[in-house]
PDB file of C-alpha atoms and ligand atoms in Angstrom:
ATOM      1  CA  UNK A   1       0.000   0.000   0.000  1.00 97.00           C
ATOM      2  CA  UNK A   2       1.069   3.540  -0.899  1.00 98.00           C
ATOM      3  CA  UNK A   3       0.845   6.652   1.004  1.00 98.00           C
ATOM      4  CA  UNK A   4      -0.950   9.971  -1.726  1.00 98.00           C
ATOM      5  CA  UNK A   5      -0.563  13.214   0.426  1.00 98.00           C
ATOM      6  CA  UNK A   6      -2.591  15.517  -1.005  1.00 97.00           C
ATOM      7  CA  UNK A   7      -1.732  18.904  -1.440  1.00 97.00           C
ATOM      8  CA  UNK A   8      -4.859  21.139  -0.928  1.00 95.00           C
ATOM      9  CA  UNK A   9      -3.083  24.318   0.401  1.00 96.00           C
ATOM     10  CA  UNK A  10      -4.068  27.470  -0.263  1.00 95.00           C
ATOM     11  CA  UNK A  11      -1.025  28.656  -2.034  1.00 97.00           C
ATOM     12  CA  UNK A  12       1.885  26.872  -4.009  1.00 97.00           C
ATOM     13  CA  UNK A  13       4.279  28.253  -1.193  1.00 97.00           C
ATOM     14  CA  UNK A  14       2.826  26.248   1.451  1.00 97.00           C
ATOM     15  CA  UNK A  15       2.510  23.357  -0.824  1.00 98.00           C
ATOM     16  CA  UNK A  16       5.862  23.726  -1.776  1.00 98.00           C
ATOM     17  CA  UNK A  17       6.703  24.065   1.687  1.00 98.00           C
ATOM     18  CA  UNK A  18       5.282  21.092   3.052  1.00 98.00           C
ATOM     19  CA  UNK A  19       6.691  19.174   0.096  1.00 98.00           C
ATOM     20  CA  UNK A  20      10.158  19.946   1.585  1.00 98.00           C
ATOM     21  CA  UNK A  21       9.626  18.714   4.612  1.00 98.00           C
ATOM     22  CA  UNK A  22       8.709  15.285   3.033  1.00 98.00           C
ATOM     23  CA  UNK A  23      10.871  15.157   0.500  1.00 97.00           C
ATOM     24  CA  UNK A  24      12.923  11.803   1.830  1.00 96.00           C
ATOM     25  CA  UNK A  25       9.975   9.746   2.090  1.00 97.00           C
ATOM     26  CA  UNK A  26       8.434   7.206  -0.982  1.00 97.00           C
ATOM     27  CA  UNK A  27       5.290   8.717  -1.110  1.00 98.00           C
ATOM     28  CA  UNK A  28       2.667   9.901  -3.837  1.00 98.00           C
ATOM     29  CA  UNK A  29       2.227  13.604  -3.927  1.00 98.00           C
ATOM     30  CA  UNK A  30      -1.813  14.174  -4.874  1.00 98.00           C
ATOM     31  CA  UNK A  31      -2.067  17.385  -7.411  1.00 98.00           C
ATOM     32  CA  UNK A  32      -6.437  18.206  -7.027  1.00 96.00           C
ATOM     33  CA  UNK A  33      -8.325  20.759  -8.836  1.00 94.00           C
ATOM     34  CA  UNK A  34      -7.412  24.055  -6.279  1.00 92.00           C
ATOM     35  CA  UNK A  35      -3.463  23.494  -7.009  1.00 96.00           C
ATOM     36  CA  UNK A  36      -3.875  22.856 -10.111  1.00 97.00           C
ATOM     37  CA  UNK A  37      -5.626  25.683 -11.785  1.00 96.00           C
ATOM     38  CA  UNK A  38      -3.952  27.961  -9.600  1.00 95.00           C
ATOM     39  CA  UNK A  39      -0.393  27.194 -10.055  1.00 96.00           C
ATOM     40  CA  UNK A  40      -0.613  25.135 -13.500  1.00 96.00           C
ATOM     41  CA  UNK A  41       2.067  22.327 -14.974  1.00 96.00           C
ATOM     42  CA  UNK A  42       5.232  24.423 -13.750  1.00 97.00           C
ATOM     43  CA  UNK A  43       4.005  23.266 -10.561  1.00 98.00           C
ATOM     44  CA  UNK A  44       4.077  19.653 -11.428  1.00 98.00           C
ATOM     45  CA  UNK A  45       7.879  20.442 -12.612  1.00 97.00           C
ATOM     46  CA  UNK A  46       8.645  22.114  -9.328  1.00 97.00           C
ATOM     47  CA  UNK A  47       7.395  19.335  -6.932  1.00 98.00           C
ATOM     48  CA  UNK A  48       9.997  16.769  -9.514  1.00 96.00           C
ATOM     49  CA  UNK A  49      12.677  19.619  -8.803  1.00 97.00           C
ATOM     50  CA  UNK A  50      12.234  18.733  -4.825  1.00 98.00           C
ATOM     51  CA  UNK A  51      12.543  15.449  -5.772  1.00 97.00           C
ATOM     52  CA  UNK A  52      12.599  13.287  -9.317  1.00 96.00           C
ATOM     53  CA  UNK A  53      11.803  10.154  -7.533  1.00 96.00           C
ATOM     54  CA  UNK A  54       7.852  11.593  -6.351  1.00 97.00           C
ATOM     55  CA  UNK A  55       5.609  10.385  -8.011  1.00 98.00           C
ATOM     56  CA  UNK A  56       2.904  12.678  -9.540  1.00 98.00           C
ATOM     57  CA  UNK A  57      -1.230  11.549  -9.228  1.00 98.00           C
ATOM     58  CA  UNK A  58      -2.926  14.308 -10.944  1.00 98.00           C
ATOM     59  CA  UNK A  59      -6.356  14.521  -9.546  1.00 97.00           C
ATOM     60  CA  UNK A  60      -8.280  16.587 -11.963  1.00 97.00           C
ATOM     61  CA  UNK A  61     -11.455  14.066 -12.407  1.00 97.00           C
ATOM     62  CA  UNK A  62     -11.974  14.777 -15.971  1.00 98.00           C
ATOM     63  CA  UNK A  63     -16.117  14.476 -17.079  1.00 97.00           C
ATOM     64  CA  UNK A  64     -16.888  15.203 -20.048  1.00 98.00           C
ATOM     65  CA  UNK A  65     -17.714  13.910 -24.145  1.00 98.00           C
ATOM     66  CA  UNK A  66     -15.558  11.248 -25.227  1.00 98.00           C
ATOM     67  CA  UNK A  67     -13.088  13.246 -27.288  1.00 98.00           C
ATOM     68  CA  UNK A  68     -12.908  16.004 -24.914  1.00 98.00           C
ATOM     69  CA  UNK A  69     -11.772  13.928 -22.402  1.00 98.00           C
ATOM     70  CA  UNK A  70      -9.244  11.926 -24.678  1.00 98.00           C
ATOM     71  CA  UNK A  71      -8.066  15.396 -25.820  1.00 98.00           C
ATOM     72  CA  UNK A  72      -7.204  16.063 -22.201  1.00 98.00           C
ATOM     73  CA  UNK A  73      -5.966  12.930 -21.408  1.00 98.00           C
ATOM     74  CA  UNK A  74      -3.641  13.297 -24.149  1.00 98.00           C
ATOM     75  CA  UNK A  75      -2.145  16.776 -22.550  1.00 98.00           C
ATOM     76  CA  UNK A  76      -1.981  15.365 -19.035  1.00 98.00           C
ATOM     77  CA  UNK A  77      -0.101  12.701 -20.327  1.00 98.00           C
ATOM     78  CA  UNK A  78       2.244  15.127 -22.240  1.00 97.00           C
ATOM     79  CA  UNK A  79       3.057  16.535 -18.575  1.00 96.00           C
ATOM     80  CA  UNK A  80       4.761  13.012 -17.624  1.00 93.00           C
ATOM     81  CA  UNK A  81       2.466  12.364 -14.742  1.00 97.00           C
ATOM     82  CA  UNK A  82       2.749   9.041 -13.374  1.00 98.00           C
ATOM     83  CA  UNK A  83      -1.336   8.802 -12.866  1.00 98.00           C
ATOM     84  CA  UNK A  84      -4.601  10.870 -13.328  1.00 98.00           C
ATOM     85  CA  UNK A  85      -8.434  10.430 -13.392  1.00 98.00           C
ATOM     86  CA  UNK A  86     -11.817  10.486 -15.019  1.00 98.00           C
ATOM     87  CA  UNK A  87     -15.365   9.898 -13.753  1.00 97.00           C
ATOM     88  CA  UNK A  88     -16.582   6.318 -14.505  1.00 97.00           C
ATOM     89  CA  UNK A  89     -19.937   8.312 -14.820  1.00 95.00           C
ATOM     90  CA  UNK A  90     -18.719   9.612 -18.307  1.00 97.00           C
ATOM     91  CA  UNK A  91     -19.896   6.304 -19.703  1.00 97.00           C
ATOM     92  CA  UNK A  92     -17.749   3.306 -20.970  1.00 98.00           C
ATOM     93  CA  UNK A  93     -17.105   4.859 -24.181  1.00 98.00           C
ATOM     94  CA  UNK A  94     -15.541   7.878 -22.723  1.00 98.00           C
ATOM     95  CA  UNK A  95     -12.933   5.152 -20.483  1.00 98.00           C
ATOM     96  CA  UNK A  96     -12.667   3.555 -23.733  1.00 98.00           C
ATOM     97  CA  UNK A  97     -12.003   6.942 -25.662  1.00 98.00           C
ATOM     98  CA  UNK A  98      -9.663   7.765 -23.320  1.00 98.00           C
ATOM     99  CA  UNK A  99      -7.427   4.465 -23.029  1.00 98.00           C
ATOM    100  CA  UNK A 100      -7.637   3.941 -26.708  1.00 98.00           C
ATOM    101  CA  UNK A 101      -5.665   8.005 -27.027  1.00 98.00           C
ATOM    102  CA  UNK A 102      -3.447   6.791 -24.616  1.00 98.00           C
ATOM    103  CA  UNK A 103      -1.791   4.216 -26.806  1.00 98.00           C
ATOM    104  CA  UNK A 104       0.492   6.469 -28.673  1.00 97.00           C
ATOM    105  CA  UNK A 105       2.720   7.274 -25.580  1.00 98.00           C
ATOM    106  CA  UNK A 106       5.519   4.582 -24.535  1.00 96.00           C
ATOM    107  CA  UNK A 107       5.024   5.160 -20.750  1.00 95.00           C
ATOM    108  CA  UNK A 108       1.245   6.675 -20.333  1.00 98.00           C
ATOM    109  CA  UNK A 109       0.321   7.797 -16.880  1.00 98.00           C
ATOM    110  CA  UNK A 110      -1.834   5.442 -14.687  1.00 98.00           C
ATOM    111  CA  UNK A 111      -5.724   5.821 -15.455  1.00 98.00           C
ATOM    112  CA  UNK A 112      -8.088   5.458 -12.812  1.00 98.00           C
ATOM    113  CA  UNK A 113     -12.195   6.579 -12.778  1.00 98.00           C
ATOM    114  CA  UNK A 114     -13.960   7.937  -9.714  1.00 96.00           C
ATOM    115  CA  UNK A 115     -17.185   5.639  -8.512  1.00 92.00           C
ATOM    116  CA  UNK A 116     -18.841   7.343  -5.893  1.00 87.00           C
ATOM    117  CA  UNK A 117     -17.160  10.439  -3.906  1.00 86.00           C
ATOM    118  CA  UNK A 118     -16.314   9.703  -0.611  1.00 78.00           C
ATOM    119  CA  UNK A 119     -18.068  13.020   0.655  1.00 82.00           C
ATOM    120  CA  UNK A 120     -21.385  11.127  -0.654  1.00 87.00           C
ATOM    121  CA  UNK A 121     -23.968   9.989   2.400  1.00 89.00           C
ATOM    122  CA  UNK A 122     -26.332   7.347   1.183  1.00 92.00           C
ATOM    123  CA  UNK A 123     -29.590  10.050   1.165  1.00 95.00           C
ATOM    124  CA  UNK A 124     -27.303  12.185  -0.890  1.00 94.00           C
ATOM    125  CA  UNK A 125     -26.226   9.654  -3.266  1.00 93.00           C
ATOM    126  CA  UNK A 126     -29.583   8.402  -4.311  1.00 95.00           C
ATOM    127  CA  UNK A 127     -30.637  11.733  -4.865  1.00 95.00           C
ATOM    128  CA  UNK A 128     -28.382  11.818  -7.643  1.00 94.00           C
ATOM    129  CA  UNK A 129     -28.141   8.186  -8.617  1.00 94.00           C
ATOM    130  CA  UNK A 130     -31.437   6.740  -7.388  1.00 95.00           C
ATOM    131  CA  UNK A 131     -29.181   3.187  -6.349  1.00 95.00           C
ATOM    132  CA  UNK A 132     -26.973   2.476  -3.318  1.00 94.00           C
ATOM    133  CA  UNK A 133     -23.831   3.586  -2.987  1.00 91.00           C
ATOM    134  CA  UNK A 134     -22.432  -0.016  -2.895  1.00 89.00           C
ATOM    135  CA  UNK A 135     -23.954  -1.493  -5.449  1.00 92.00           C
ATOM    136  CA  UNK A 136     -23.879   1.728  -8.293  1.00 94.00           C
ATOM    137  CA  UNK A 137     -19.962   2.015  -7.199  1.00 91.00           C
ATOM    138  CA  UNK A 138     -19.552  -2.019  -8.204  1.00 92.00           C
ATOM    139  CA  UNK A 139     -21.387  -1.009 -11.198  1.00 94.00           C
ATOM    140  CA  UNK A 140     -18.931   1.637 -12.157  1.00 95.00           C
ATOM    141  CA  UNK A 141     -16.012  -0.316 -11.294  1.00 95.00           C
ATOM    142  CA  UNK A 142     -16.863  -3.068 -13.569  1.00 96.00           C
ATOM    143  CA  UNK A 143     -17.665  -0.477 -16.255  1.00 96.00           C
ATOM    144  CA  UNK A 144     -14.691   0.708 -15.792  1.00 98.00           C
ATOM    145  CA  UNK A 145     -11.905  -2.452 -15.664  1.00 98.00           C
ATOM    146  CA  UNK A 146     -14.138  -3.193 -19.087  1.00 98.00           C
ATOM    147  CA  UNK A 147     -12.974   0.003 -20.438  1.00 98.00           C
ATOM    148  CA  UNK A 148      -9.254  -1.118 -19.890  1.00 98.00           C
ATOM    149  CA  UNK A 149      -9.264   1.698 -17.101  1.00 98.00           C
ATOM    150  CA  UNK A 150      -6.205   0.529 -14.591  1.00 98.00           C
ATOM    151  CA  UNK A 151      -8.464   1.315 -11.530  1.00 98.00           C
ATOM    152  CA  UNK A 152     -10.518   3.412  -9.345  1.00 97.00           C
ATOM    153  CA  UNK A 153     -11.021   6.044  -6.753  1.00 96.00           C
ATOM    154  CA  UNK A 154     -13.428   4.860  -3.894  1.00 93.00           C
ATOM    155  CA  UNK A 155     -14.217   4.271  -0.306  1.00 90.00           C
ATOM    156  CA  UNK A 156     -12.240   1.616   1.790  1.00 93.00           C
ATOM    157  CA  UNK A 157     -16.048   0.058   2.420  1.00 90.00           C
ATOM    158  CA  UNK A 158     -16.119  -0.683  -1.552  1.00 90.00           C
ATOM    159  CA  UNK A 159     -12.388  -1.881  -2.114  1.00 94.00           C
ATOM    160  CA  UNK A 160     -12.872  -5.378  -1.474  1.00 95.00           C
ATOM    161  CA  UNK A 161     -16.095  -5.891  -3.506  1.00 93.00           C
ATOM    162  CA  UNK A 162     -14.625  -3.833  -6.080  1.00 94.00           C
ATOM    163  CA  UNK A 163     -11.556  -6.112  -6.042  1.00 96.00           C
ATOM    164  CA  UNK A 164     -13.805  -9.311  -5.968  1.00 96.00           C
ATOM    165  CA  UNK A 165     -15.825  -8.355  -8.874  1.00 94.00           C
ATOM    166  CA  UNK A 166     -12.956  -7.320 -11.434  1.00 96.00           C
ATOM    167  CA  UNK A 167      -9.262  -8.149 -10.386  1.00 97.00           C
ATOM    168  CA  UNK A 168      -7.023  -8.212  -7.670  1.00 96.00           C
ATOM    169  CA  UNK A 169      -4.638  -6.582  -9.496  1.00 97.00           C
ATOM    170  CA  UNK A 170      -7.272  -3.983 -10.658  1.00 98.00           C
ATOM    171  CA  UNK A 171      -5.544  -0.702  -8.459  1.00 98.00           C
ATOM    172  CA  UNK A 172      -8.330   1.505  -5.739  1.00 98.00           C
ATOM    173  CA  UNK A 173      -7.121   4.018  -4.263  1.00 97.00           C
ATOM    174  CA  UNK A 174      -9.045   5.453  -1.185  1.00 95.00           C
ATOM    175  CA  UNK A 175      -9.592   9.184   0.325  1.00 93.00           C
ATOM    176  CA  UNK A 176     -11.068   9.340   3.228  1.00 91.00           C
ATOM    177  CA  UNK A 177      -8.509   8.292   5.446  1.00 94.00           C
ATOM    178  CA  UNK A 178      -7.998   9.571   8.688  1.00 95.00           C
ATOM    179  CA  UNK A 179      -5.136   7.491   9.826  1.00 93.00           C
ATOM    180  CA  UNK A 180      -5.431   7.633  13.661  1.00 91.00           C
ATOM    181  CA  UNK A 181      -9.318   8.493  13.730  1.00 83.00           C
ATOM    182  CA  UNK A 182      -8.586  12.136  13.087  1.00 86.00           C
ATOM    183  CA  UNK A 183     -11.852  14.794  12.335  1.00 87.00           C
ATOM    184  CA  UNK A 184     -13.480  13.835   9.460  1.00 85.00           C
ATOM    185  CA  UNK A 185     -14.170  17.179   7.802  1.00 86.00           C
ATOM    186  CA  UNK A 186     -16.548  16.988   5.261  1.00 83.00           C
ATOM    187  CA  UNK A 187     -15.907  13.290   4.733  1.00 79.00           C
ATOM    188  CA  UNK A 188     -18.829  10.883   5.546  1.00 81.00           C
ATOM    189  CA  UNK A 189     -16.981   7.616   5.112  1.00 80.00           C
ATOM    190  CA  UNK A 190     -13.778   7.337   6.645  1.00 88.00           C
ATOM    191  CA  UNK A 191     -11.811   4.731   7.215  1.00 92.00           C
ATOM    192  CA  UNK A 192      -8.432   4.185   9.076  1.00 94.00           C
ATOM    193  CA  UNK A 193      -5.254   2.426   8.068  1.00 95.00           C
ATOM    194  CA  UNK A 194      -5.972  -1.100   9.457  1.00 95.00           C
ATOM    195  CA  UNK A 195      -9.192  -0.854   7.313  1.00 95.00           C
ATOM    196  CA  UNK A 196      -7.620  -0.050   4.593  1.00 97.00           C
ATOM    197  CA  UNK A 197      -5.075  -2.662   5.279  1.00 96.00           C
ATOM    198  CA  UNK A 198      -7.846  -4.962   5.317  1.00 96.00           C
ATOM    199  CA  UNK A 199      -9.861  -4.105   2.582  1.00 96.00           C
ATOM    200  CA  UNK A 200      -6.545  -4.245   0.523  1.00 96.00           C
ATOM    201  CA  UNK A 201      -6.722  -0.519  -0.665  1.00 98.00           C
ATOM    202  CA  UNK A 202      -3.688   0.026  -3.051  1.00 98.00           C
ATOM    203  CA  UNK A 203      -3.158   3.609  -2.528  1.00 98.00           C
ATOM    204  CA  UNK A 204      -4.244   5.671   0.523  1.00 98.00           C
ATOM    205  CA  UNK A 205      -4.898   9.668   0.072  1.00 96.00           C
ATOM    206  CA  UNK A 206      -4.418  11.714   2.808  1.00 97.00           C
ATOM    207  CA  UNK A 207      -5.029  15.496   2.349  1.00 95.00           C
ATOM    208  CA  UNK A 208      -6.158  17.611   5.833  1.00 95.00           C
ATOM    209  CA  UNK A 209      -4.285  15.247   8.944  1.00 96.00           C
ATOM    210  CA  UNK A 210      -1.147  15.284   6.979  1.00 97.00           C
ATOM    211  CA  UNK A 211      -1.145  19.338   6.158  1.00 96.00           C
ATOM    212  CA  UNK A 212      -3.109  20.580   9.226  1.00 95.00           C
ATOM    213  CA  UNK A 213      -0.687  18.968  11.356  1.00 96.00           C
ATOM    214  CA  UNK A 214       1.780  20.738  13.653  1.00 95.00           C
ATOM    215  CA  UNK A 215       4.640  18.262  12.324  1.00 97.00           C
ATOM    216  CA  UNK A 216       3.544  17.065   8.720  1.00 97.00           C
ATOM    217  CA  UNK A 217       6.569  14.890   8.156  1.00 97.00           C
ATOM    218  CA  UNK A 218       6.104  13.173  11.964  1.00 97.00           C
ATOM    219  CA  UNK A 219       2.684  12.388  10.528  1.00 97.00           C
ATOM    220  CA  UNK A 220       4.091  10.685   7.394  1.00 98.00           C
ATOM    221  CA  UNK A 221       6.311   8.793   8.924  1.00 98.00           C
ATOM    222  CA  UNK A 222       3.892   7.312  11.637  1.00 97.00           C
ATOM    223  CA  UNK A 223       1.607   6.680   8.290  1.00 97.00           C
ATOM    224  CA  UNK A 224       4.218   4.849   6.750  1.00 97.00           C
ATOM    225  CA  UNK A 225       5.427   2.846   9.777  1.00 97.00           C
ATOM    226  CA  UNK A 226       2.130   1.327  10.049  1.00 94.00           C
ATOM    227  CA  UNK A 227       1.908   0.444   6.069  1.00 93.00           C
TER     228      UNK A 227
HETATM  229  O1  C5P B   1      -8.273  16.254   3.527  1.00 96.55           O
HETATM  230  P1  C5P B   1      -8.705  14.888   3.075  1.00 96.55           P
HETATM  231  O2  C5P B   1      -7.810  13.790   3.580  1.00 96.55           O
HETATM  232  O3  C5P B   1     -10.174  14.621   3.304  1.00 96.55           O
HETATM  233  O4  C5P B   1      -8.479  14.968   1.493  1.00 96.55           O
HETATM  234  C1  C5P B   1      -8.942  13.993   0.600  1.00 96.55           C
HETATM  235  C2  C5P B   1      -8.491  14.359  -0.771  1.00 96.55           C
HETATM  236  O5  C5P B   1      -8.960  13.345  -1.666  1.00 96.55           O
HETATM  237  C3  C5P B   1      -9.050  15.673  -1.311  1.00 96.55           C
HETATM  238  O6  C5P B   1      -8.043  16.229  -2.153  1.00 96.55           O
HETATM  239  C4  C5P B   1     -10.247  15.269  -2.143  1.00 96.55           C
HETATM  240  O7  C5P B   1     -10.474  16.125  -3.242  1.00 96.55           O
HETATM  241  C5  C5P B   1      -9.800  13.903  -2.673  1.00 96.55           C
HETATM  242  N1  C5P B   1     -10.862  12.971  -3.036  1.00 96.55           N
HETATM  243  C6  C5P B   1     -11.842  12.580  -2.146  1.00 96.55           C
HETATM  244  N2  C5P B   1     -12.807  11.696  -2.536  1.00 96.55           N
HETATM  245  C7  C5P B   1     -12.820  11.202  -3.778  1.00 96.55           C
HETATM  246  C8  C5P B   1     -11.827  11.592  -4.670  1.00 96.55           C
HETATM  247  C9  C5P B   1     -10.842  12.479  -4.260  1.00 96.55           C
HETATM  248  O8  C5P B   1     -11.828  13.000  -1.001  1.00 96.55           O
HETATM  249  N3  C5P B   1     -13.727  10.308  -4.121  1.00 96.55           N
END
């Protein structure tokens, strides 16, 4: 299992700064929307200055048409991120779209597809989706390992069934995580790392215990002692 910090700070100082005081440890460094559009791909190239060896998950959640979202997937993949992601509610032929664009590079980025956000309570859910979050977010995930998609984002409660009904190799990665029961924030369905241990998440994310923390890097390190 591997550690994704996610840097959510307000400003690309602070992310930069916490950055430096992890650089030593193998971890995943989690690029979301606010970072993103703020400070662009000469961030990306900044966090490889700090260190080449980090490895990049670009979480922009692309949802759109098909060839929009292969015609983005084809520029994140020009950035040499080692992973990024879709919605699996773009549709099969979107995944498909996507993977097929992806064929051109020698070393494409990871793909994975969002099933149901983790800040989703079942009312909320079936508001939008008029299904359970369980049984929708197996739905997506088998969409989506169809679609040659290399995984997906979900909760630690789906990772197993996920895994069951597609492949063990098939990658989820899981926010949500509040490693040593932390506040939850706006997440309903946290987990912590035995749980994810259990459920045999591949990737952990970890965004507000890791950066609202006195010591960041303490908290790292205690995360990966217990991976
Ligand atoms: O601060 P916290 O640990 O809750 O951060 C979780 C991170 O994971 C955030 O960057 C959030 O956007 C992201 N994420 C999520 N749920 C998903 C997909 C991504 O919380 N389903």
């Amino acid at each position: 299992m591997k550690l994704c910090v996610a840097l959510d700070l307000p400003t690309a100082s602070e992310n930069l700064k916490l950055v430096h005081e992890i650089k030593d440890y193998d971890v995943w460094l989690k690029v979301g929307l606010r970072a993103f559009i703020r400070d662009g791909k000469e961030f990306l190239k900044e966090l490889k200055k700090i260190n080449p060896n980090f490895k990049i998950f670009l979480d922009l959640k692309l949802h759109d048409i098909p060839n929009t979202m292969a015609d983005a997937a084809e520029e994140v993949a020009q950035f040499g991120v080692d992973m990024f992601n879709v919605h699996a509610s773009a549709g099969k032929i979107a995944m498909q779209t996507v993977m097929k664009r992806l064929e051109k590079f020698e070393n494409p980025p990871l793909v994975l597809a969002v099933t149901a956000l983790t800040s989703f309570d079942e009312e909320n859910f079936q508001a939008v989706y008029n299904q359970d979050i369980a049984s929708k977010a197996t739905q997506f995930a088998k969409d989506t390992y169809e679609s040659g998609i290399n995984g997906v984002v979900c909760s630690v409660f789906e990772s197993m069934d996920i895994k069951d009904n597609t492949s063990k190799e098939f990658i989820t990665l899981t926010p949500g995580i509040r490693p040593f029961g932390e506040n939850a924030g706006d997440q309903k369905r946290v987990a912590d790392i035995n749980m994810a241990k259990n459920e045999l998440s591949d990737f952990i994310v970890v965004g507000r215990p890791i950066y609202q923390a006195e010591d960041p890097s303490s908290v790292v390190k205690r995360i990966l002692e217990k991976l």
